[in-house]
Tab-separated table of C-alpha atoms and ligand atoms in Angstrom:
chain	number	residue	atom	x	y	z
A	1	ASP	CA	-14.252	16.465	-0.006
A	2	ASP	CA	-17.426	16.036	-2.041
A	3	LEU	CA	-15.775	14.596	-5.139
A	4	GLY	CA	-17.767	11.380	-5.017
A	5	PRO	CA	-17.768	7.996	-3.323
A	6	THR	CA	-14.779	6.082	-2.053
A	7	ILE	CA	-14.352	2.989	-4.209
A	8	CYS	CA	-12.521	-0.216	-3.408
A	9	VAL	CA	-11.530	-2.900	-5.916
A	10	GLY	CA	-10.894	-6.491	-4.931
A	11	GLU	CA	-11.889	-9.842	-3.546
A	12	ILE	CA	-15.326	-10.519	-2.107
A	13	LEU	CA	-15.491	-13.765	-0.122
A	14	VAL	CA	-17.353	-15.655	2.498
A	15	GLU	CA	-15.473	-16.833	5.530
A	16	ILE	CA	-16.305	-20.047	7.351
A	17	VAL	CA	-14.687	-20.338	10.743
A	18	ALA	CA	-13.870	-23.377	12.866
A	19	THR	CA	-15.390	-22.950	16.327
A	20	THR	CA	-12.569	-24.885	17.993
A	21	VAL	CA	-8.879	-24.108	18.207
A	22	GLY	CA	-6.588	-26.617	16.503
A	23	ASP	CA	-4.759	-27.636	13.369
A	24	GLY	CA	-6.572	-27.323	10.079
A	25	PHE	CA	-9.440	-29.146	8.487
A	26	THR	CA	-8.425	-32.741	7.897
A	27	GLU	CA	-11.200	-34.017	10.159
A	28	ALA	CA	-14.901	-33.286	10.550
A	29	GLN	CA	-15.487	-30.439	12.993
A	30	PRO	CA	-17.918	-27.681	13.923
A	31	LEU	CA	-17.847	-24.644	11.664
A	32	VAL	CA	-19.743	-21.392	11.659
A	33	GLY	CA	-20.493	-19.173	8.707
A	34	PRO	CA	-20.814	-18.041	5.995
A	35	TYR	CA	-19.725	-14.548	7.011
A	36	PRO	CA	-19.302	-11.820	4.365
A	37	SER	CA	-15.565	-11.217	3.987
A	38	GLY	CA	-12.575	-10.260	1.838
A	39	ALA	CA	-10.320	-7.409	2.984
A	40	PRO	CA	-11.567	-4.923	0.339
A	41	ALA	CA	-15.183	-5.816	1.114
A	42	ILE	CA	-14.651	-5.383	4.865
A	43	PHE	CA	-13.004	-2.003	4.246
A	44	ILE	CA	-15.804	-0.694	2.056
A	45	ASP	CA	-18.524	-2.084	4.332
A	46	GLN	CA	-17.140	-0.181	7.334
A	47	CYS	CA	-16.688	2.906	5.168
A	48	GLY	CA	-20.355	2.819	4.151
A	49	ARG	CA	-21.620	1.810	7.570
A	50	ILE	CA	-20.044	4.805	9.293
A	51	GLY	CA	-21.671	7.110	6.764
A	52	GLY	CA	-19.084	7.590	4.029
A	53	ALA	CA	-20.217	7.451	0.395
A	54	ALA	CA	-18.916	4.054	-0.729
A	55	ALA	CA	-18.948	1.746	-3.735
A	56	MET	CA	-17.468	-1.713	-4.322
A	57	ILE	CA	-15.918	-3.161	-7.469
A	58	GLY	CA	-15.485	-6.927	-7.700
A	59	ALA	CA	-17.487	-10.079	-8.357
A	60	VAL	CA	-19.542	-12.731	-6.625
A	61	GLY	CA	-21.129	-15.940	-7.901
A	62	ASP	CA	-24.849	-16.376	-8.571
A	63	ASP	CA	-25.284	-18.231	-5.277
A	64	ASP	CA	-26.243	-17.667	-1.652
A	65	PHE	CA	-22.654	-16.788	-0.653
A	66	GLY	CA	-22.761	-14.017	-3.223
A	67	ARG	CA	-26.198	-12.850	-2.120
A	68	ALA	CA	-25.077	-12.782	1.527
A	69	ASN	CA	-22.304	-10.379	0.523
A	70	LEU	CA	-24.468	-8.184	-1.705
A	71	ASP	CA	-27.201	-7.962	0.946
A	72	ARG	CA	-24.692	-6.947	3.614
A	73	LEU	CA	-22.990	-4.310	1.480
A	74	ARG	CA	-26.336	-2.832	0.404
A	75	ARG	CA	-27.612	-2.821	3.987
A	76	ASP	CA	-24.561	-0.830	5.039
A	77	GLY	CA	-25.038	1.752	2.311
A	78	VAL	CA	-22.492	0.510	-0.218
A	79	ASP	CA	-23.256	0.973	-3.932
A	80	VAL	CA	-22.834	-2.506	-5.472
A	81	SER	CA	-23.561	-1.558	-9.082
A	82	GLY	CA	-19.896	-2.286	-9.835
A	83	VAL	CA	-20.077	-5.821	-8.410
A	84	ALA	CA	-20.538	-8.373	-11.195
A	85	VAL	CA	-22.581	-11.524	-10.601
A	86	ASP	CA	-20.708	-14.308	-12.363
A	87	PRO	CA	-23.117	-16.868	-13.859
A	88	ASP	CA	-20.566	-19.692	-13.967
A	89	TRP	CA	-18.184	-19.449	-11.029
A	90	PRO	CA	-18.976	-19.727	-7.323
A	91	THR	CA	-18.410	-16.953	-4.808
A	92	GLY	CA	-14.917	-16.999	-3.301
A	93	SER	CA	-14.432	-18.571	0.104
A	94	ALA	CA	-11.955	-18.926	2.915
A	95	PHE	CA	-12.147	-21.556	5.655
A	96	VAL	CA	-10.221	-20.431	8.714
A	97	ARG	CA	-9.126	-22.191	11.890
A	98	TYR	CA	-7.089	-20.638	14.660
A	99	ARG	CA	-4.253	-22.679	16.116
A	100	ALA	CA	-3.354	-22.644	19.794
A	101	ASP	CA	-0.536	-20.127	19.128
A	102	ALA	CA	-3.055	-17.743	17.426
A	103	SER	CA	-1.662	-18.438	13.938
A	104	ARG	CA	-4.193	-19.583	11.371
A	105	ASP	CA	-4.773	-22.399	8.884
A	106	PHE	CA	-6.670	-21.476	5.723
A	107	VAL	CA	-8.387	-23.305	2.898
A	108	TYR	CA	-8.900	-20.688	0.196
A	109	ASN	CA	-10.922	-20.677	-2.967
A	110	ILE	CA	-10.193	-17.265	-4.456
A	111	ALA	CA	-8.197	-17.616	-7.685
A	112	THR	CA	-10.641	-20.242	-8.973
A	113	SER	CA	-13.779	-18.383	-7.929
A	114	ALA	CA	-15.904	-15.444	-9.034
A	115	ALA	CA	-13.875	-13.287	-6.613
A	116	ALA	CA	-10.980	-13.135	-9.092
A	117	ARG	CA	-13.091	-12.931	-12.249
A	118	PHE	CA	-13.959	-9.299	-12.748
A	119	GLY	CA	-12.843	-6.726	-15.261
A	120	TRP	CA	-13.459	-3.270	-16.668
A	121	THR	CA	-17.116	-3.173	-17.741
A	122	GLU	CA	-19.510	-0.316	-18.458
A	123	ALA	CA	-20.937	-0.671	-14.964
A	124	VAL	CA	-17.456	-0.450	-13.412
A	125	ALA	CA	-16.524	2.518	-15.609
A	126	ALA	CA	-19.698	4.290	-14.475
A	127	VAL	CA	-18.897	3.835	-10.772
A	128	ALA	CA	-15.251	4.797	-11.221
A	129	GLY	CA	-16.345	7.826	-13.237
A	130	ARG	CA	-18.252	9.158	-10.207
A	131	ALA	CA	-15.624	8.295	-7.600
A	132	GLY	CA	-13.563	10.742	-5.578
A	133	HIS	CA	-11.208	8.313	-3.878
A	134	LEU	CA	-9.754	4.883	-4.602
A	135	HIS	CA	-8.648	2.524	-1.837
A	136	VAL	CA	-6.466	-0.444	-2.736
A	137	MET	CA	-5.741	-3.455	-0.562
A	138	GLY	CA	-2.408	-5.091	-1.399
A	139	SER	CA	-4.133	-8.471	-1.200
A	140	ALA	CA	-6.117	-7.593	-4.354
A	141	LEU	CA	-2.886	-7.542	-6.380
A	142	SER	CA	-2.624	-11.315	-6.112
A	143	MET	CA	-5.571	-11.525	-8.552
A	144	PRO	CA	-4.189	-10.852	-12.057
A	145	GLY	CA	-7.510	-9.422	-13.298
A	146	ALA	CA	-7.590	-6.722	-10.644
A	147	TRP	CA	-4.643	-4.712	-11.939
A	148	PRO	CA	-6.139	-3.276	-15.168
A	149	VAL	CA	-9.248	-2.312	-13.193
A	150	ILE	CA	-7.199	-0.603	-10.485
A	151	GLU	CA	-5.116	1.253	-13.086
A	152	LYS	CA	-8.140	2.519	-15.010
A	153	ALA	CA	-10.050	3.393	-11.845
A	154	LEU	CA	-7.071	5.411	-10.616
A	155	VAL	CA	-6.907	7.381	-13.875
A	156	SER	CA	-10.619	8.081	-13.558
A	157	VAL	CA	-10.360	9.218	-9.924
A	158	ARG	CA	-7.305	11.397	-10.632
A	159	LEU	CA	-9.097	13.118	-13.530
A	160	ARG	CA	-11.659	14.308	-10.992
A	161	GLY	CA	-8.955	15.522	-8.631
A	162	GLY	CA	-9.469	12.543	-6.341
A	163	THR	CA	-7.035	10.658	-4.108
A	164	LEU	CA	-5.569	7.191	-3.524
A	165	SER	CA	-5.070	5.225	-0.325
A	166	LEU	CA	-3.178	1.941	0.023
A	167	ASP	CA	-3.248	-0.681	2.747
A	168	PRO	CA	-0.200	-2.826	1.916
A	169	ASN	CA	-1.907	-5.844	3.495
A	170	LEU	CA	0.653	-8.244	2.041
A	171	ARG	CA	1.130	-11.552	3.751
A	172	LYS	CA	4.652	-11.754	5.047
A	173	GLU	CA	4.654	-15.507	4.442
A	174	LEU	CA	3.905	-15.125	0.734
A	175	LYS	CA	6.493	-14.392	-1.930
A	176	TYR	CA	5.038	-12.276	-4.703
A	177	ASP	CA	6.244	-12.396	-8.311
A	178	THR	CA	8.261	-9.523	-9.767
A	179	GLU	CA	5.286	-8.088	-11.649
A	180	THR	CA	3.158	-7.953	-8.502
A	181	GLU	CA	6.005	-6.334	-6.560
A	182	THR	CA	6.415	-3.732	-9.331
A	183	ARG	CA	2.704	-2.949	-9.309
A	184	PHE	CA	2.719	-2.696	-5.536
A	185	ASP	CA	5.658	-0.323	-5.683
A	186	ARG	CA	3.901	1.875	-8.243
A	187	LEU	CA	0.914	2.182	-5.942
A	188	VAL	CA	3.169	3.047	-3.000
A	189	GLY	CA	4.632	5.864	-5.098
A	190	GLN	CA	1.209	7.198	-6.046
A	191	ALA	CA	-0.661	6.858	-2.756
A	192	ASP	CA	-1.707	9.990	-0.866
A	193	LEU	CA	-2.503	7.968	2.259
A	194	LEU	CA	-0.752	4.789	3.376
A	195	LEU	CA	-2.242	2.486	6.014
A	196	PRO	CA	0.422	-0.111	6.836
A	197	SER	CA	0.436	-2.306	9.909
A	198	GLY	CA	3.569	-3.468	11.709
A	199	GLU	CA	6.356	-4.547	9.362
A	200	GLU	CA	4.395	-3.474	6.279
A	201	LEU	CA	5.662	0.071	6.828
A	202	GLU	CA	9.269	-0.954	6.229
A	203	ARG	CA	8.293	-3.376	3.490
A	204	ALA	CA	6.427	-0.646	1.597
A	205	ALA	CA	9.275	1.828	2.019
A	206	GLY	CA	12.016	-0.691	1.253
A	207	VAL	CA	13.953	0.839	4.145
A	208	GLU	CA	14.578	-0.415	7.678
A	209	GLY	CA	13.640	1.522	10.792
A	210	GLU	CA	10.349	3.301	11.421
A	211	ALA	CA	11.615	6.878	11.083
A	212	ALA	CA	13.640	6.138	7.942
A	213	ALA	CA	10.711	4.312	6.368
A	214	VAL	CA	8.348	7.191	7.101
A	215	ALA	CA	10.845	9.705	5.667
A	216	ARG	CA	11.314	7.623	2.518
A	217	LEU	CA	7.561	7.375	1.929
A	218	PHE	CA	7.155	11.147	2.272
A	219	GLU	CA	9.960	11.587	-0.280
A	220	ARG	CA	7.949	9.393	-2.592
A	221	GLY	CA	4.918	11.657	-2.260
A	222	ALA	CA	2.759	10.295	0.564
A	223	LYS	CA	0.820	13.014	2.394
A	224	GLU	CA	-0.303	10.971	5.378
A	225	ILE	CA	0.924	7.679	6.846
A	226	VAL	CA	-1.124	5.845	9.421
A	227	LEU	CA	0.646	2.989	11.151
A	228	LYS	CA	-1.662	0.416	12.736
A	229	ARG	CA	-0.277	-1.212	15.860
A	230	GLY	CA	-2.931	-3.746	16.843
A	231	ALA	CA	-3.579	-3.663	20.593
A	232	GLU	CA	-1.102	-0.732	20.828
A	233	GLY	CA	-3.337	1.585	18.813
A	234	ALA	CA	-2.237	3.664	15.818
A	235	THR	CA	-0.017	6.595	14.837
A	236	CYS	CA	-0.424	9.163	12.064
A	237	PHE	CA	2.669	10.779	10.546
A	238	GLN	CA	2.440	13.908	8.389
A	239	PRO	CA	5.112	15.426	6.145
A	240	ASP	CA	5.480	18.552	8.330
A	241	GLY	CA	6.712	16.325	11.173
A	242	THR	CA	3.418	16.169	13.039
A	243	ARG	CA	2.961	12.861	14.825
A	244	THR	CA	-0.421	11.922	16.303
A	245	ASP	CA	-0.633	8.872	18.556
A	246	ALA	CA	-3.931	7.208	19.350
A	247	PRO	CA	-4.136	4.632	22.133
A	248	ALA	CA	-6.130	1.460	21.498
A	249	PHE	CA	-9.430	0.783	23.210
A	250	ALA	CA	-9.257	-1.869	25.929
A	251	VAL	CA	-11.261	-4.816	24.639
A	252	LYS	CA	-11.180	-8.586	24.830
A	253	GLU	CA	-10.114	-9.875	21.425
A	254	LEU	CA	-12.405	-12.654	20.241
A	255	ASP	CA	-11.625	-12.657	16.496
A	256	PRO	CA	-8.795	-10.440	15.182
A	257	THR	CA	-9.727	-10.823	11.506
A	258	GLY	CA	-10.799	-7.588	9.846
A	259	ALA	CA	-9.481	-5.126	12.432
A	260	GLY	CA	-7.150	-3.396	10.006
A	261	ASP	CA	-9.768	-3.291	7.277
A	262	CYS	CA	-12.404	-1.782	9.592
A	263	PHE	CA	-9.845	0.704	10.882
A	264	GLY	CA	-9.080	1.749	7.308
A	265	GLY	CA	-12.700	2.012	6.210
A	266	ALA	CA	-13.556	4.224	9.173
A	267	TYR	CA	-10.385	6.321	8.903
A	268	VAL	CA	-10.767	7.048	5.190
A	269	ALA	CA	-14.493	7.771	5.527
A	270	CYS	CA	-13.897	10.166	8.432
A	271	ARG	CA	-11.073	12.049	6.722
A	272	ARG	CA	-13.177	12.416	3.595
A	273	LEU	CA	-16.075	13.678	5.733
A	274	GLY	CA	-13.761	16.465	6.855
A	275	MET	CA	-12.686	15.225	10.287
A	276	THR	CA	-9.256	15.944	11.732
A	277	VAL	CA	-6.530	13.298	11.912
A	278	GLU	CA	-7.207	12.937	15.639
A	279	GLU	CA	-10.943	12.389	15.193
A	280	ALA	CA	-10.391	9.948	12.322
A	281	LEU	CA	-7.854	8.001	14.441
A	282	THR	CA	-10.383	7.724	17.252
A	283	TYR	CA	-13.052	6.321	14.926
A	284	GLY	CA	-10.503	4.074	13.203
A	285	CYS	CA	-9.299	2.618	16.512
A	286	ALA	CA	-12.889	2.228	17.704
A	287	ALA	CA	-13.901	0.450	14.493
A	288	GLY	CA	-10.920	-1.929	14.701
A	289	ALA	CA	-11.402	-2.640	18.398
A	290	ARG	CA	-15.157	-3.109	18.161
A	291	ASN	CA	-14.699	-5.532	15.280
A	292	VAL	CA	-12.332	-7.829	17.210
A	293	THR	CA	-14.936	-8.313	19.949
A	294	VAL	CA	-17.310	-10.046	17.532
A	295	ARG	CA	-16.797	-13.326	15.674
A	296	GLY	CA	-16.777	-12.923	11.901
A	297	PRO	CA	-14.577	-10.663	9.772
A	298	MET	CA	-17.001	-7.726	9.379
A	299	GLU	CA	-19.707	-8.582	11.918
A	300	GLY	CA	-18.434	-5.886	14.296
A	301	ALA	CA	-18.292	-3.025	11.787
A	302	GLY	CA	-20.053	-0.074	13.407
A	303	THR	CA	-22.384	2.740	12.419
A	304	ARG	CA	-21.449	6.246	13.548
A	305	ALA	CA	-23.896	5.925	16.453
A	306	GLU	CA	-22.599	2.481	17.438
A	307	LEU	CA	-19.015	3.718	17.378
A	308	ASP	CA	-19.922	6.831	19.379
A	309	ALA	CA	-21.489	4.587	22.024
A	310	PHE	CA	-18.442	2.294	21.933
A	311	ILE	CA	-16.104	5.281	22.392
A	312	ARG	CA	-18.147	6.597	25.339
A	313	ASN	CA	-18.284	3.224	27.054
A	314	THR	CA	-14.793	1.822	26.467
A	315	ALA	CA	-11.581	2.698	28.298
A	316	ARG	CA	-8.403	3.360	26.339
A	317	ARG	CA	-5.115	1.588	26.936
A	318	GLY	CA	-1.877	3.233	27.960
B	1	ATP	P1	-5.590	-7.321	10.114
B	1	ATP	O1	-5.235	-8.421	11.056
B	1	ATP	O2	-7.061	-7.151	9.915
B	1	ATP	O3	-4.789	-7.316	8.829
B	1	ATP	P2	-3.964	-5.013	10.684
B	1	ATP	O4	-2.713	-5.722	11.056
B	1	ATP	O5	-4.024	-4.375	9.358
B	1	ATP	O6	-5.190	-6.000	10.902
B	1	ATP	P3	-4.258	-3.977	13.351
B	1	ATP	O7	-3.209	-3.041	13.775
B	1	ATP	O8	-4.211	-5.369	13.834
B	1	ATP	O9	-4.334	-3.911	11.761
B	1	ATP	O10	-5.684	-3.386	13.767
B	1	ATP	C1	-6.123	-2.110	13.338
B	1	ATP	C2	-6.552	-1.268	14.514
B	1	ATP	O11	-7.622	-1.920	15.202
B	1	ATP	C3	-5.461	-1.013	15.533
B	1	ATP	O12	-4.740	0.152	15.194
B	1	ATP	C4	-6.257	-0.853	16.819
B	1	ATP	O13	-6.689	0.470	16.970
B	1	ATP	C5	-7.470	-1.761	16.592
B	1	ATP	N1	-7.221	-3.060	17.211
B	1	ATP	C6	-6.805	-4.202	16.610
B	1	ATP	N2	-6.644	-5.202	17.504
B	1	ATP	C7	-6.982	-4.692	18.707
B	1	ATP	C8	-7.045	-5.204	20.046
B	1	ATP	N3	-6.740	-6.476	20.333
B	1	ATP	N4	-7.436	-4.370	21.039
B	1	ATP	C9	-7.771	-3.089	20.779
B	1	ATP	N5	-7.726	-2.543	19.552
B	1	ATP	C10	-7.345	-3.322	18.521
B	2	MG	MG1	-3.817	-5.410	7.633
């Protein structure tokens, strides 16, 4: 559709990664970064980089971490006119270290950073007023200020006949308050496209079992459900019963962070550019797989040409 750019609302961060495997940050150790990050930012960066019209809504601090993010988004074709530069608060950050069992330790500064301090301004209203699609990452709901912006942006997009996609992206470990759960549930009920991974499908549906969860989400109005399965690839379900499976690309995983976000950015961009489900799944899987081969949460996001080369040169699993 040509309704206008895909917009994404949420946290913009830098990520700083420990170069060794181990437990946390209580001792001095080698780190690498800052890398532009934040699930919504990774999504929109991949969306723009593959050639989809894209705009970001959020905030960074007036510091180098913020400039690193703005430079990256601009380079990849993302409109950042809806990103506020907070004069007082620093850009959000996440320090990450992988443990031997592949779980992760984090030190976050999000709630007390510029990342969480954005609202509905004239600049945001202008971007939302031109948008044809809104993508929401569940993680953004943990910032109280994001909700009014998401609500207003959705009204704006709907007025233009636009659509909504939702990546539940909720941390299983975290318990969310009732208000956040209610907001999440409202988005589930309004989303045209859902992009859950693993257990998020059942969590979003509130029903156990893959088939039952898919059926429940179609009852609630979803028009397309894409289940991400990590190294197993992805599956698209449609209300008429069509099921499209896409095998993963065979790659060596170096840094899993951002795979789902890159998948989503590529998938949404491709669908909005008029590609079939099958084509969009191929680009989504390629974007996710390519991104895990590179250290840094969005360092492996690909252009259309880079992903075409990746698809030509990489075997598929299964
Ligand atoms: P995230 O960890 O970023 O939240 P996610 O759980 O939302 O990710 P995944 O299913 O892990 O999403 O990854 C999205 C897509 O990226 C997968 O459907 C797959 O196509 C691709 N992908 C992810 N990990 C791998 C891998 N190790 N090998 C090949 N492809 C992968
Ligand atoms: Mg995810």
